[in-house]
Structures are given as structure tokens and as C-alpha cells.
GROMACS .gro file of C-alpha atoms in nm:
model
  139
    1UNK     CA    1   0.000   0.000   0.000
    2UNK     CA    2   0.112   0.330  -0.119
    3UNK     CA    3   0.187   0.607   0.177
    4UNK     CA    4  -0.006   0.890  -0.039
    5UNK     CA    5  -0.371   0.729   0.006
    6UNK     CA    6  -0.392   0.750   0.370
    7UNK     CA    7  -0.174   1.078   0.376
    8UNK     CA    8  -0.478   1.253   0.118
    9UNK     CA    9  -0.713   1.061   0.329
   10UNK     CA   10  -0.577   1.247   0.653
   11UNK     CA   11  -0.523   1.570   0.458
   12UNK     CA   12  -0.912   1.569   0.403
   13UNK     CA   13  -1.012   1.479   0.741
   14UNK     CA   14  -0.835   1.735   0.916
   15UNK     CA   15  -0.920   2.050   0.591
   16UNK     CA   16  -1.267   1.893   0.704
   17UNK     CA   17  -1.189   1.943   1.109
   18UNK     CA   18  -1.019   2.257   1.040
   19UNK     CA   19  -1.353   2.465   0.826
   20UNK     CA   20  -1.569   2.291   1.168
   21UNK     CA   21  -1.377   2.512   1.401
   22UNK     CA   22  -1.307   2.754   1.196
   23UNK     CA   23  -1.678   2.857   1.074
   24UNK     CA   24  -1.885   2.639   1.314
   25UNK     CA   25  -2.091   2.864   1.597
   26UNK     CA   26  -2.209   2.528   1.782
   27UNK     CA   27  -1.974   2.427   2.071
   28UNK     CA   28  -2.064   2.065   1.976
   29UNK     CA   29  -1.976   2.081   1.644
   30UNK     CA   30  -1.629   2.216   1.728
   31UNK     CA   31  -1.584   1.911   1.981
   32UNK     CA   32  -1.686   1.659   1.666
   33UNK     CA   33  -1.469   1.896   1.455
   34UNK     CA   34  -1.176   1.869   1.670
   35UNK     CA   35  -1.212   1.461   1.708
   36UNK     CA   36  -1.167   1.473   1.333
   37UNK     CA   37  -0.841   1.630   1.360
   38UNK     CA   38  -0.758   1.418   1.617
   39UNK     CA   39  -0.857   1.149   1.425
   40UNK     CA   40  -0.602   1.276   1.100
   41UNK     CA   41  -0.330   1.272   1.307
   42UNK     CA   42  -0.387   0.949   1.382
   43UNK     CA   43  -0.459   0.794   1.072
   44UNK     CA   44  -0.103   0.951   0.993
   45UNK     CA   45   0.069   0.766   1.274
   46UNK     CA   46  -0.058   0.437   1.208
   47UNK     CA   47   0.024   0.505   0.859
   48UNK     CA   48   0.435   0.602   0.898
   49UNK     CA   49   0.458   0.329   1.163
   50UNK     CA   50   0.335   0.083   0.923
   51UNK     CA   51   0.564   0.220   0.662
   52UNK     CA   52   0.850   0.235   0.818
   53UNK     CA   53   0.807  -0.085   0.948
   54UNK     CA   54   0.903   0.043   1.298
   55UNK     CA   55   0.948  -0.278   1.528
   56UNK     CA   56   0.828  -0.115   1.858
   57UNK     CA   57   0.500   0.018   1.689
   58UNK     CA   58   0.552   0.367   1.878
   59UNK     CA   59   0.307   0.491   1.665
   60UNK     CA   60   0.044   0.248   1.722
   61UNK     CA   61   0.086   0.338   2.101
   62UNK     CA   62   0.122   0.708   2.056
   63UNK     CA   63  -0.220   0.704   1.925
   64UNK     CA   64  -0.346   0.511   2.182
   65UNK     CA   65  -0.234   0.791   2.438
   66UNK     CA   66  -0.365   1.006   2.191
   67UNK     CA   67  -0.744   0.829   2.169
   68UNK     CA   68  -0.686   0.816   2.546
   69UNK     CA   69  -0.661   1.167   2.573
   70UNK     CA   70  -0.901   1.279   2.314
   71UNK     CA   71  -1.157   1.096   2.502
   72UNK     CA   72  -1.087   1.333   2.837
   73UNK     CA   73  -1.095   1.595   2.658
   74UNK     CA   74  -1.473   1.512   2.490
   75UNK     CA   75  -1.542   1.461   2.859
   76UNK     CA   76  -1.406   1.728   2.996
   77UNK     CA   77  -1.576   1.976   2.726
   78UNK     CA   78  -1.933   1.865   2.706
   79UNK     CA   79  -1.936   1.914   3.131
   80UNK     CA   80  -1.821   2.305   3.044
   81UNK     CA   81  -2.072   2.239   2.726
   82UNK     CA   82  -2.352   2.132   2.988
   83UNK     CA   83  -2.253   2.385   3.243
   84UNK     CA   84  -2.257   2.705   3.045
   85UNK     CA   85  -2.619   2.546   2.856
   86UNK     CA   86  -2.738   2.508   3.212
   87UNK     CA   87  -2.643   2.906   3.301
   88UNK     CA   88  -2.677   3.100   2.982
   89UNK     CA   89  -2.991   2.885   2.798
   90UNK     CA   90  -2.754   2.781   2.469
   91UNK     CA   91  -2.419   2.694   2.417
   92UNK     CA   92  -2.331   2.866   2.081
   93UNK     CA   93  -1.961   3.019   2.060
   94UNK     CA   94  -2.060   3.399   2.027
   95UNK     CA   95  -2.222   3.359   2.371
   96UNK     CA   96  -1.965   3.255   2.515
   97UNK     CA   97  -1.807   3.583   2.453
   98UNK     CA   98  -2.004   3.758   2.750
   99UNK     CA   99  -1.846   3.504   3.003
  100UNK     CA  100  -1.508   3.695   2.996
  101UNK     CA  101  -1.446   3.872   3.293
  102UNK     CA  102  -1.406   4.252   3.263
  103UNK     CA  103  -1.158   4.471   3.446
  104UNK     CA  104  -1.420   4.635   3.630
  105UNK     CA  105  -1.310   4.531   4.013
  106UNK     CA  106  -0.988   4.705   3.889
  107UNK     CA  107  -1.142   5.022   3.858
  108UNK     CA  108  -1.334   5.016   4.196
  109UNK     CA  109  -1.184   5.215   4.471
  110UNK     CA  110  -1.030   4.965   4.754
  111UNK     CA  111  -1.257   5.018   5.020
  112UNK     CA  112  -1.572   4.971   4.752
  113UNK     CA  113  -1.467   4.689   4.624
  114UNK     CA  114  -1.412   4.516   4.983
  115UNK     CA  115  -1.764   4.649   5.053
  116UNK     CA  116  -1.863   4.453   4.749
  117UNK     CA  117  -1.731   4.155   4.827
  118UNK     CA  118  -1.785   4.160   5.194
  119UNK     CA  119  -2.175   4.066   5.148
  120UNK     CA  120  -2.114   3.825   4.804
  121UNK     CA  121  -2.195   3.491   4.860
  122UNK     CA  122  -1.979   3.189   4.841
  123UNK     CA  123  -2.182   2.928   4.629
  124UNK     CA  124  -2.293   2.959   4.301
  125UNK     CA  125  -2.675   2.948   4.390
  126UNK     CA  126  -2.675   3.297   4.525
  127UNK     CA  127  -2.388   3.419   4.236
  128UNK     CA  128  -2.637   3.718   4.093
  129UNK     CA  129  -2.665   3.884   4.406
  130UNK     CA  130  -2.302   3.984   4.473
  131UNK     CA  131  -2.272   4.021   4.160
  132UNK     CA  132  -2.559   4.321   4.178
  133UNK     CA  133  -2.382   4.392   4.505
  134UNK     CA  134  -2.053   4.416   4.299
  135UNK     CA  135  -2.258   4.691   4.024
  136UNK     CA  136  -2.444   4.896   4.284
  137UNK     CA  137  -2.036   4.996   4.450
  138UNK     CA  138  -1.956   5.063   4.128
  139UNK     CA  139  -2.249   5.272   4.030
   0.00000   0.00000   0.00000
């Protein structure tokens, strides 16, 4: 078998994972679209270990680490995925935008901004109402 078929092949699959991140505003279509590029580089492992005929198959078990952590990292996104769904209502990328924090407890005086925070709530249950807390000392 010739090297080029599974190189196009994995050229294709990650130009494919590549336009998904790229021009994708679902969060779960960038996860799937990063899999695929995931997936490219390791059709190209398996592929050079089998050509070169490489007697400890060290890229057989690099992609096993690398399936191992692709798999953690599916996990570990669709639990921020779920999260921010359960919070903001959707999980589309522009939202996301509006979780950055802002530089505003930088521009609060000290003693305001311990005032603020004195009264906020630890747990996440109660979150809005230090954060209102944290807007009326700046207002």
C-alpha cells in the first residue's frame, strides 16, 4: 500500500476538522470537529509506523495515548458544554463571549470593592446577588 492514500485521506479529514472550528458557531460541532483532527493525526501515525516498518510500533501506542486523551478531553468539554447550557440557555460560541471577565473590580476604589465583596456569597446558587452587590459599589 502506497503512503499517499492515507496521507490525502488524513489531509481531508483534518481540511474537514479545520472549516468545523473555523466557521462552526455550535460548541458541539467544534468538539466533533476537533475529534476529526484528532482522528487525521492518527490515521497519519498508524500510517508512517506501518511504513516504516518500525518494530516497537511507537506509533500504534502514541495514538493510543492520543485516543486516550481525546476521550478526556470530549469529557471534559461537554461538562463546560452542559454547564454554560445550564447558566446562559444555549451553548453557541458567540455567547460565550459575554463570560469573559471585565476589568471592572480594577477600577473600583479599595474600600468599595471590599464592601462589594464583603456581602457576596460563596456558592454559586446565590452568584447574581453579589454580583448586583458588585454593580451597585460601582455605580
Amino acid at each position: 500500500m502506497h503512503l499517499a492514500y492515507p496521507a490525502v485521506l488524513a489531509v481531508l479529514l483534518f481540511c474537514t476538522g479545520l472549516y468545523g472550528v473555523l466557521a462552526r458557531r455550535n460548541t458541539i460541532l467544534v468538539l466533533m470537529s476537533v475529534e476529526l483532527m484528532l482522528n487525521a493525526v492518527n490515521l497519519n501515525l498508524v500510517a508512517f509506523d506501518v511504513w516504516l516498518r518500525d518494530t516497537l510500533h511507537s506509533g500504534q501506542a502514541l495514538t493510543l495515548f492520543v485516543i486516550a486523551i481525546a476521550a478526556a478531553e470530549i469529557g471534559i468539554g461537554l461538562a463546560i458544554v452542559l454547564a454554560v447550557h445550564r447558566n446562559r440557555g444555549g451553548f453557541h460560541v458567540d455567547r460565550l463571549r459575554d463570560t469573559a471577565e471585565t476589568d471592572d473590580a480594577e477600577a473600583l476604589p479599595d474600600d468599595a470593592y471590599a464592601d462589594a465583596t464583603a456581602g457576596a456569597p460563596a456558592d454559586q446558587a446565590t452568584a447574581p446577588a453579589g454580583k448586583a452587590q458588585k454593580a451597585e459599589a460601582t455605580a
